[in-house]
Coordinates of C-alpha atoms in Angstrom, one line a residue:
X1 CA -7.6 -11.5 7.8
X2 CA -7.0 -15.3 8.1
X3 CA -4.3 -17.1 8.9
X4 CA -2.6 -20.1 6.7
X5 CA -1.9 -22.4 9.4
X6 CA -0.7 -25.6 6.9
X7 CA 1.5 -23.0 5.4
X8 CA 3.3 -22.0 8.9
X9 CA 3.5 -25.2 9.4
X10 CA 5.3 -26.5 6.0
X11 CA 8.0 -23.6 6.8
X12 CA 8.5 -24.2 9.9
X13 CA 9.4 -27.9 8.8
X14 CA 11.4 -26.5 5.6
X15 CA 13.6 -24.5 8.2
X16 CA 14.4 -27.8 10.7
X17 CA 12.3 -26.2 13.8
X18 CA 9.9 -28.2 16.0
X19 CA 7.3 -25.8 17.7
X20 CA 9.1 -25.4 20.8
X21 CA 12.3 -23.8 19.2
X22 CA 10.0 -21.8 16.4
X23 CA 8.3 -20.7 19.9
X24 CA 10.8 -19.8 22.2
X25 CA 11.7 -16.3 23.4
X26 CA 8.3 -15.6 21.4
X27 CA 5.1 -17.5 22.9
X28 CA 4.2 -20.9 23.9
X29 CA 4.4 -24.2 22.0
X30 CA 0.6 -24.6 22.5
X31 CA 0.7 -20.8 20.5
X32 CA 2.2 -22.1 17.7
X33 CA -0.1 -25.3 17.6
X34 CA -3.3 -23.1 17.8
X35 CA -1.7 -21.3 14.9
X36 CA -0.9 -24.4 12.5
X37 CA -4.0 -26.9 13.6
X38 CA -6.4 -23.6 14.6
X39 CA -5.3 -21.0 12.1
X40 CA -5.2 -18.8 15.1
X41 CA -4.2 -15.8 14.9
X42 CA -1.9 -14.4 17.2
X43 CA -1.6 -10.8 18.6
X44 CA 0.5 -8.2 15.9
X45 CA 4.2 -8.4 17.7
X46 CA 4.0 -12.4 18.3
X47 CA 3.6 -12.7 14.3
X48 CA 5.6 -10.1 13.2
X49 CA 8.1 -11.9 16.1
X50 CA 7.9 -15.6 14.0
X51 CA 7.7 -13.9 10.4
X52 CA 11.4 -12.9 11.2
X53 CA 12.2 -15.7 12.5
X54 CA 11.6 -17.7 9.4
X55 CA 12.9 -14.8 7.1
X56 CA 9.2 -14.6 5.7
X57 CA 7.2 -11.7 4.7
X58 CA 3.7 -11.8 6.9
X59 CA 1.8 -12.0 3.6
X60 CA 2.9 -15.3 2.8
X61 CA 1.1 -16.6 6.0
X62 CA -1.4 -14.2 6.2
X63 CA -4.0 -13.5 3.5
X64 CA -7.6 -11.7 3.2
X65 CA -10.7 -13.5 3.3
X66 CA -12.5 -13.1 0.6
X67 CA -15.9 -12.0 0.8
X68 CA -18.8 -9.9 -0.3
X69 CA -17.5 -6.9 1.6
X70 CA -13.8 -7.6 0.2
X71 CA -15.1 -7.3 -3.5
X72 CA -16.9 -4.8 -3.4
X73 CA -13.4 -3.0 -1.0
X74 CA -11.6 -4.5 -4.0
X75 CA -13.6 -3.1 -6.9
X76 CA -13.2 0.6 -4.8
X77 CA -9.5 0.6 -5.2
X78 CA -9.5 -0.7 -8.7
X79 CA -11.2 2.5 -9.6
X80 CA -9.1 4.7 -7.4
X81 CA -5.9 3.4 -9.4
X82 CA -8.0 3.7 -12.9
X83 CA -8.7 7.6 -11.0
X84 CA -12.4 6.9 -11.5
X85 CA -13.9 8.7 -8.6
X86 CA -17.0 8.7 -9.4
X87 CA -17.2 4.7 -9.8
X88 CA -15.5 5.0 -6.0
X89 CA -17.8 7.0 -4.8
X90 CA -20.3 5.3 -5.9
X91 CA -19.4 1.7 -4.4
X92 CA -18.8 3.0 -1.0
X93 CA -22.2 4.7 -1.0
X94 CA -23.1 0.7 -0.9
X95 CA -21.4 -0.1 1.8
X96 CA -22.7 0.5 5.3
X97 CA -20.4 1.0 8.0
X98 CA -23.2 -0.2 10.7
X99 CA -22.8 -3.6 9.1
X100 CA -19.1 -3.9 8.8
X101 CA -18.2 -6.2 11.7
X102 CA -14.1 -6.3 11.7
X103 CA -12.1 -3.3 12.6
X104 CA -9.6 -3.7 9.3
X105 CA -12.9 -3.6 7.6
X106 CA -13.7 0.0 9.4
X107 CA -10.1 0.9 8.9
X108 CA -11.0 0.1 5.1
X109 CA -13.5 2.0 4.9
X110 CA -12.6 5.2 6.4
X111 CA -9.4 5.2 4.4
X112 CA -11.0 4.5 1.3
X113 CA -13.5 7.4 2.1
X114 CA -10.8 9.4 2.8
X115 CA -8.8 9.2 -0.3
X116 CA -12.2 10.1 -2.3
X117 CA -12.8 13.1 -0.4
X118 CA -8.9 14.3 -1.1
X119 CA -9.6 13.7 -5.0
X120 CA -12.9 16.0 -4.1
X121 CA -11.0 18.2 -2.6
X122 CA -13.2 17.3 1.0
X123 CA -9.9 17.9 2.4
X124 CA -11.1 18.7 6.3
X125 CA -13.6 15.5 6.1
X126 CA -11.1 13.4 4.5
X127 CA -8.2 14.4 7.4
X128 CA -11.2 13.5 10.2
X129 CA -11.4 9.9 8.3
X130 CA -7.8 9.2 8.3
X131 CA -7.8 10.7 11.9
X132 CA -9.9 7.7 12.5
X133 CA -8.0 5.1 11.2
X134 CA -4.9 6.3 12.6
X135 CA -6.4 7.0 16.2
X136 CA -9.0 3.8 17.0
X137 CA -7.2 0.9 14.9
X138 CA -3.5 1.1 15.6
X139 CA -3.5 -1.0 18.1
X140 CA -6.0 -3.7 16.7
X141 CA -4.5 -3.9 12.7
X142 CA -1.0 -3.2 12.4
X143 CA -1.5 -3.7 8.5
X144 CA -0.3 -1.8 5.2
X145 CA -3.3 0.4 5.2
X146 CA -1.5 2.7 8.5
X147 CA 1.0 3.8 5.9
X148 CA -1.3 4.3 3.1
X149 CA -3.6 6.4 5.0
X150 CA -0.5 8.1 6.9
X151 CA 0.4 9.2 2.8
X152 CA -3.3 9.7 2.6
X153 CA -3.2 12.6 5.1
X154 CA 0.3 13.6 3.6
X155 CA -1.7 14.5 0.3
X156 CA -4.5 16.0 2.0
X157 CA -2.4 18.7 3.7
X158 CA -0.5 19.0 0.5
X159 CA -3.4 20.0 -1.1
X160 CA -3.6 22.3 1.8
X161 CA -0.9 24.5 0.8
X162 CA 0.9 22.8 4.2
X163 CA 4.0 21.5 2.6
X164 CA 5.8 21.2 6.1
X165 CA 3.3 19.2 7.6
X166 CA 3.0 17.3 4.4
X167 CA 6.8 16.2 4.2
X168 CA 6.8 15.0 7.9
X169 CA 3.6 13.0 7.2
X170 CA 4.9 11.4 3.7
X171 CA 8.5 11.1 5.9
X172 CA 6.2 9.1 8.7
X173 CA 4.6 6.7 5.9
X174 CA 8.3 5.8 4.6
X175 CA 9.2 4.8 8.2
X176 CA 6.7 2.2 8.5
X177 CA 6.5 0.9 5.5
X178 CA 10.7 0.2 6.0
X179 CA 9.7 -1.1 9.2
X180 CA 8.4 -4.3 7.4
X181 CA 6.6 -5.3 10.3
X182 CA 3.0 -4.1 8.5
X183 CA 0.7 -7.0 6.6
X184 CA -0.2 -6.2 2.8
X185 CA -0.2 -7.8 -0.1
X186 CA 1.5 -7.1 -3.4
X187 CA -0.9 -4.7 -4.7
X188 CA -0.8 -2.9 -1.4
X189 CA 2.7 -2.3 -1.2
X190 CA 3.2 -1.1 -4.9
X191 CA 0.2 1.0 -4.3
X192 CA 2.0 2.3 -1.4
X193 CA 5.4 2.8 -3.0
X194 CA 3.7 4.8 -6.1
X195 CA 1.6 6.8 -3.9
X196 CA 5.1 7.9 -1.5
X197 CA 7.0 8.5 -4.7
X198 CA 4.8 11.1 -5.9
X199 CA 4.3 12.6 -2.9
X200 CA 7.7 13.5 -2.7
X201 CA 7.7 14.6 -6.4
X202 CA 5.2 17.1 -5.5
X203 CA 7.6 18.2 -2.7
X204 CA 9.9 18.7 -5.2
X205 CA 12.5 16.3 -3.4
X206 CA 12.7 13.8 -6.7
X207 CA 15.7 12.0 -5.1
X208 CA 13.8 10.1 -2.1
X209 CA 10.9 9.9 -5.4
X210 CA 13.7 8.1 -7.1
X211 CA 14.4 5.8 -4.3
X212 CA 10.6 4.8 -3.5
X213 CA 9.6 4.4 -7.1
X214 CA 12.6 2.0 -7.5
X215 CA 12.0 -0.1 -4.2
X216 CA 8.5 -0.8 -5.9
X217 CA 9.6 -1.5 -8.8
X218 CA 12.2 -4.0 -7.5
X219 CA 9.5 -5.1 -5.7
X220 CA 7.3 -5.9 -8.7
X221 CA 10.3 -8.1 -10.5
X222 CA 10.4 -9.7 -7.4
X223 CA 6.7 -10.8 -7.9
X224 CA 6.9 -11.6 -11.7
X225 CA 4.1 -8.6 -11.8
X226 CA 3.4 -5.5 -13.9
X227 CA 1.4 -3.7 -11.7
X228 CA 1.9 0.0 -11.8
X229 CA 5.4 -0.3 -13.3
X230 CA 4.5 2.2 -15.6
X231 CA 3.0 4.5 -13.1
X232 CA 6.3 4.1 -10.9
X233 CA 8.9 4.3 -14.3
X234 CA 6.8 7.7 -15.1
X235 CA 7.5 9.1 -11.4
X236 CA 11.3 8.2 -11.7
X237 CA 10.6 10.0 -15.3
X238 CA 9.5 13.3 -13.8
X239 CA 11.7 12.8 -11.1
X240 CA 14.5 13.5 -13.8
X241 CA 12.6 16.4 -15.3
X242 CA 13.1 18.1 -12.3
X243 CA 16.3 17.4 -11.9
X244 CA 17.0 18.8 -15.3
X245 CA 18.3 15.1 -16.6
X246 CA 16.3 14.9 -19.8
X247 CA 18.4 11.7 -21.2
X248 CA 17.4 9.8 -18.2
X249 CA 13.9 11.0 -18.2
X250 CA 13.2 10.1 -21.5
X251 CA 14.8 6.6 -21.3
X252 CA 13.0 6.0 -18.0
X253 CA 9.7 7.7 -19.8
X254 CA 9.7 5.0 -22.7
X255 CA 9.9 2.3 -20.3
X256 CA 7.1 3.7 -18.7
X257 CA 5.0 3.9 -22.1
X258 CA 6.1 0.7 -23.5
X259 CA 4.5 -1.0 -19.7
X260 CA 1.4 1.3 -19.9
X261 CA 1.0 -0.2 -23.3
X262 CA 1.5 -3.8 -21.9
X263 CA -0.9 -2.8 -18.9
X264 CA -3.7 -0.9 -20.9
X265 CA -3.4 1.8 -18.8
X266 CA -4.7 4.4 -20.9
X267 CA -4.5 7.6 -18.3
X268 CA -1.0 7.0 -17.8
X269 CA -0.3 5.9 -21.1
X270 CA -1.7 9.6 -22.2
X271 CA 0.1 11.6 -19.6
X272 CA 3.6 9.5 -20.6
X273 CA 2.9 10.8 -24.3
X274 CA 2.0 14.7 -23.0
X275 CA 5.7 14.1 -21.2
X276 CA 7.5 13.1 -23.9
X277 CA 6.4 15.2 -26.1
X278 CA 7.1 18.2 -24.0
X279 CA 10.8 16.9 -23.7
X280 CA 11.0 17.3 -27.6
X281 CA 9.7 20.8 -27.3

C-alpha cells in the first residue's frame, strides 16, 4: 500500500487545518509532515484517526501499488467474480509465497487460496488459510480483505452443514465492514457487500440480504460504477423469492438483467433469465 502524501496534504488545506491542528490529540506535527513530504505511512489507528478527522474514506489517501505481483492478484479475482476457478487456480499456482515480501501480499494470497479451495469444496485447507490471515496479519493490515476472508470462512462452514457457526461468522464480517475503519477500494467493498448479501440468502435471513445488497448498491451510484449491480439487484431479487414477494422480485430481477446486459455478465445474465422464468411458472 502507498500513501498519497500531496493528496493529504490538498485536504488538509481544503478543510482550513495547519498540521499542528490536523495533528493534535492524534500524533505529532513532524507525523503529519513525514506523511505529506515522505508519503509515510503511519500505524492503522493514527490513519483511520485523521481519515475521520477530514470526513474522508482511507481509500482516497491510500491506494495499491501497482506491480507485477498486484496484476497477476488482480487478474485472480477477476476470475473468481467471472467464477472461473480453474483460470484462479491456475494464476496462483504462479505465484510463490517465498517471494512475496509484504504481509498484505501474504494476506492476499492465503485469502485468495482460500476462496478457491471453498469453490473446490477443500473446505478444511481453505478454513486453515483464512485461519492465517485472520491470526498472523491483524495486527499488521487492518484492510478490507479481514472482512472478506472473515465471509470467506462464513461460506466455508456453510458448506459445512454448520449454519450456526456460519451466521456468527457472516454476522462478524458485517461488523467490520460498518466499522469503516478497514482500507479497500471500490471493487473491494462491492465485492464485499455481494459476497455478505448472499451469505445471508443462503441462511435464509433475506432481510439483512436486502439491506447489504442495497448498501452496495448505494455504494456503486456513489461511484458512478456498474460493478456487480446486477449481481447485488439479483440477490435483493431472490431475497424477495423467499419472502414470497414475486412483484418485487421480478421488478428488482429485470433491473438486474437489464445491468448484466450493460455489464456482459453472461453467468449472471443466464441465472437472472432461469429466475425469471421460474416466476412465470
Amino acid at each position: 500500500m502507498k500513501l498519497r502524501g500531496d493528496v493529504l496534504k490538498q485536504i488538509r488545506r481544503k478543510r482550513g487545518l495547519s498540521q499542528t491542528a490536523l495533528a493534535e490529540g492524534i500524533c505529532t506535527q513532524a507525523t503529519i509532515s513525514l506523511m505529506e513530504k515522505q508519503n509515510r505511512l503511519p500505524k492503522m489507528d493514527i490513519l483511520t484517526a485523521i481519515c475521520e478527522r477530514l470526513n474522508i474514506s482511507s481509500d482516497r489517501i491510500v491506494e495499491n501499488e501497482v506491480s507485477g505481483i498486484n496484476e497477476t492478484f488482480n487478474q485472480i479475482v477477476d476470475s473468481l467474480i467471472s467464477r472461473n476457478f480453474e483460470d484462479a487456480s491456475t494464476l496462483l499456482k504462479k505465484v510463490h509465497v517465498k517471494n512475496l515480501e509484504s504481509d498484505f501480499d501474504k494476506q492476499r494470497y492465503y485469502y485468495l487460496v482460500g476462496m478457491v479451495q471453498v469453490e473446490s469444496d477443500q473446505l478444511d485447507e481453505a478454513i486453515f488459510n483464512f485461519e492465517l490471515v485472520l491470526t498472523q496479519f491483524t495486527t499488521t493490515s487492518a484492510n478490507i480483505y479481514l472482512a472478506m476472508t472473515t465471509a470467506g470462512m462464513a461460506l466455508a462452514y456453510l458448506k459445512r452443514g454448520d449454519k450456526e457457526r456460519a451466521a456468527r461468522l457472516t454476522n462478524r464480517s458485517v461488523k467490520l465492514i460498518d466499522n469503516k475503519k478497514l482500507i479497500g477500494s471500490l471493487h473491494q467493498w462491492a465485492s464485499i457487500d455481494c459476497q455478505i448479501s448472499e451469505l445471508y440468502l443462503q441462511l435464509d435471513d433475506p432481510d439483512n440480504a436486502i439491506d447489504v445488497a442495497n448498501k452496495g448498491i448505494e455504494l456503486c451510484r456513489e461511484h458512478d460504477s456498474l460493478f456487480l449491480l446486477d449481481e447485488l439487484y439479483l440477490c435483493i431479487g431472490r431475497s424477495y423469492l423467499l419472502k414470497d414477494e414475486p412483484e418485487k422480485a421480478k421488478e428488482s430481477l429485470e433491473i438486474a438483467q437489464s445491468l448484466s446486459i450493460a455489464r456482459h455478465g453472461s453467468v449472471t445474465e443466464n441465472t437472472i433469465l432461469l429466475e425469471l422464468k421460474n416466476l412465470e411458472v
